[in-house]
């Protein structure tokens, strides 16, 4: 949290409601950092891989909870202004809004500053009517919450049935002032006729099985899978609904962790064994199949270019996935914790294996990365305990934090000359790793990179290495959350720093005479032998 805040003085000034300080920073050209912008405009689940993000997010929510209404409104409006786009309406705000949302000023602020498309408008409308507050109804209407005649008439009936006279009078007046009843009736009749002409009973029957919406381009997006025809566990997504092409699978469409579904619905989704997608699909949104624990097979249509974040996360029965050549992007944690995944291809053209992509894939033994891959993200193969073979493409310049940590079956790794930096804990606890080939061109080795690699024997540090980072013993104690007394005791005893090769009992490093690596090993009592260049 502190790390992100220190890098963003404008955000800190806005959160403190210090308008004078914020104005001074803006005058100097200060803007919100990309980290803060991402945190405020994206789902909190997408931040889970990064502890920095997670701490910052919970710090943000904690700060908001302590603000009074006046300050909170000012802070939210200033943040929204600086972002230039709506903030993401995360569920983390709901606890706070449950007590404050129905203040008219706060309600107006929330609707102005947040992307409220996924807010449960039905629940909010019920609360407005139950409190009989027409001023809130007027604010909601100004933000387009009464565009649908059917919804408006349902609200009128609810207000009438429950004796909410103030809201009832306002809704009736709104209907008389804003609506052309003859035009509405004509539109409804035309819509019904189009559906019947396209395919009699199709739309009606499909609504029993699927939640779906029409996109701006006229195609259909599947937003939820309600049930399977005949109670089957093998699902086929239709190519068309009501004459319109099905082109997208929405976020959480099949996931049992979607919001507002029954316990029965959750169980149904967990038991789906196979999903067949039509070739018309071009987009699969985040978390679409996440936590479908029984899913054994799904096809990815040829036009898909992006595998969205966490789309198959925790599909614990999935053994094989084939990605089409059209795929160019694989986002964070796309296949994380697919514990039975044994086989997957990465198409040529993919440039990044993002953070946590294959983390926790316990059965993945081998994977080939095409030459197009330029980035291996943090935690990308962490906990792949069966991984025995992987190639590192020449274009990769950085091995990120924890990229291969806990890969217990990895015995050999070779880094090409393009790799300049190996970041902290990259190969930590690879207990069967015997040989690591570090090519000339490597410049930096981070904290604890090979720590606990107990079988590591062969390692040659090239002349190009200019930095090897140690971690103080005190930091290790603190990281393991041991007592302050234990950490202090370790300082008193002057315990030596922890090198990247800590607890590698078989390792004797080969270094070149006169190199930085030779001096480092000598200074830190790391076993080594010298070789003439």
CSV table of N, CA and C in Angstrom, one decimal, residues 117 148 326 328 337 345 437 483 528:
chain,number,residue,atom,x,y,z
A,117,UNK,N,-23.2,0.0,-14.2
A,117,UNK,CA,-23.9,-1.0,-15.1
A,117,UNK,C,-24.2,-2.3,-14.4
A,148,UNK,N,-36.5,1.8,-19.7
A,148,UNK,CA,-37.3,0.6,-20.1
A,148,UNK,C,-38.8,0.7,-19.6
A,326,UNK,N,-5.0,-17.9,-33.7
A,326,UNK,CA,-5.4,-16.5,-33.7
A,326,UNK,C,-5.1,-15.8,-32.4
A,328,UNK,N,-3.4,-14.0,-29.5
A,328,UNK,CA,-2.2,-13.1,-29.3
A,328,UNK,C,-2.0,-12.7,-27.9
A,337,UNK,N,-4.2,-22.7,-11.2
A,337,UNK,CA,-4.8,-23.7,-10.4
A,337,UNK,C,-5.7,-24.7,-11.2
A,345,UNK,N,-0.9,-25.8,-25.7
A,345,UNK,CA,0.0,-25.2,-26.7
A,345,UNK,C,-0.1,-23.7,-26.6
A,437,UNK,N,21.9,-23.1,-16.4
A,437,UNK,CA,22.8,-22.5,-17.4
A,437,UNK,C,22.5,-21.0,-17.5
A,483,UNK,N,9.0,-13.3,15.8
A,483,UNK,CA,8.9,-12.2,16.8
A,483,UNK,C,10.0,-11.2,16.6
A,528,UNK,N,33.1,-21.7,-4.2
A,528,UNK,CA,33.3,-21.5,-5.7
A,528,UNK,C,34.7,-22.0,-6.1
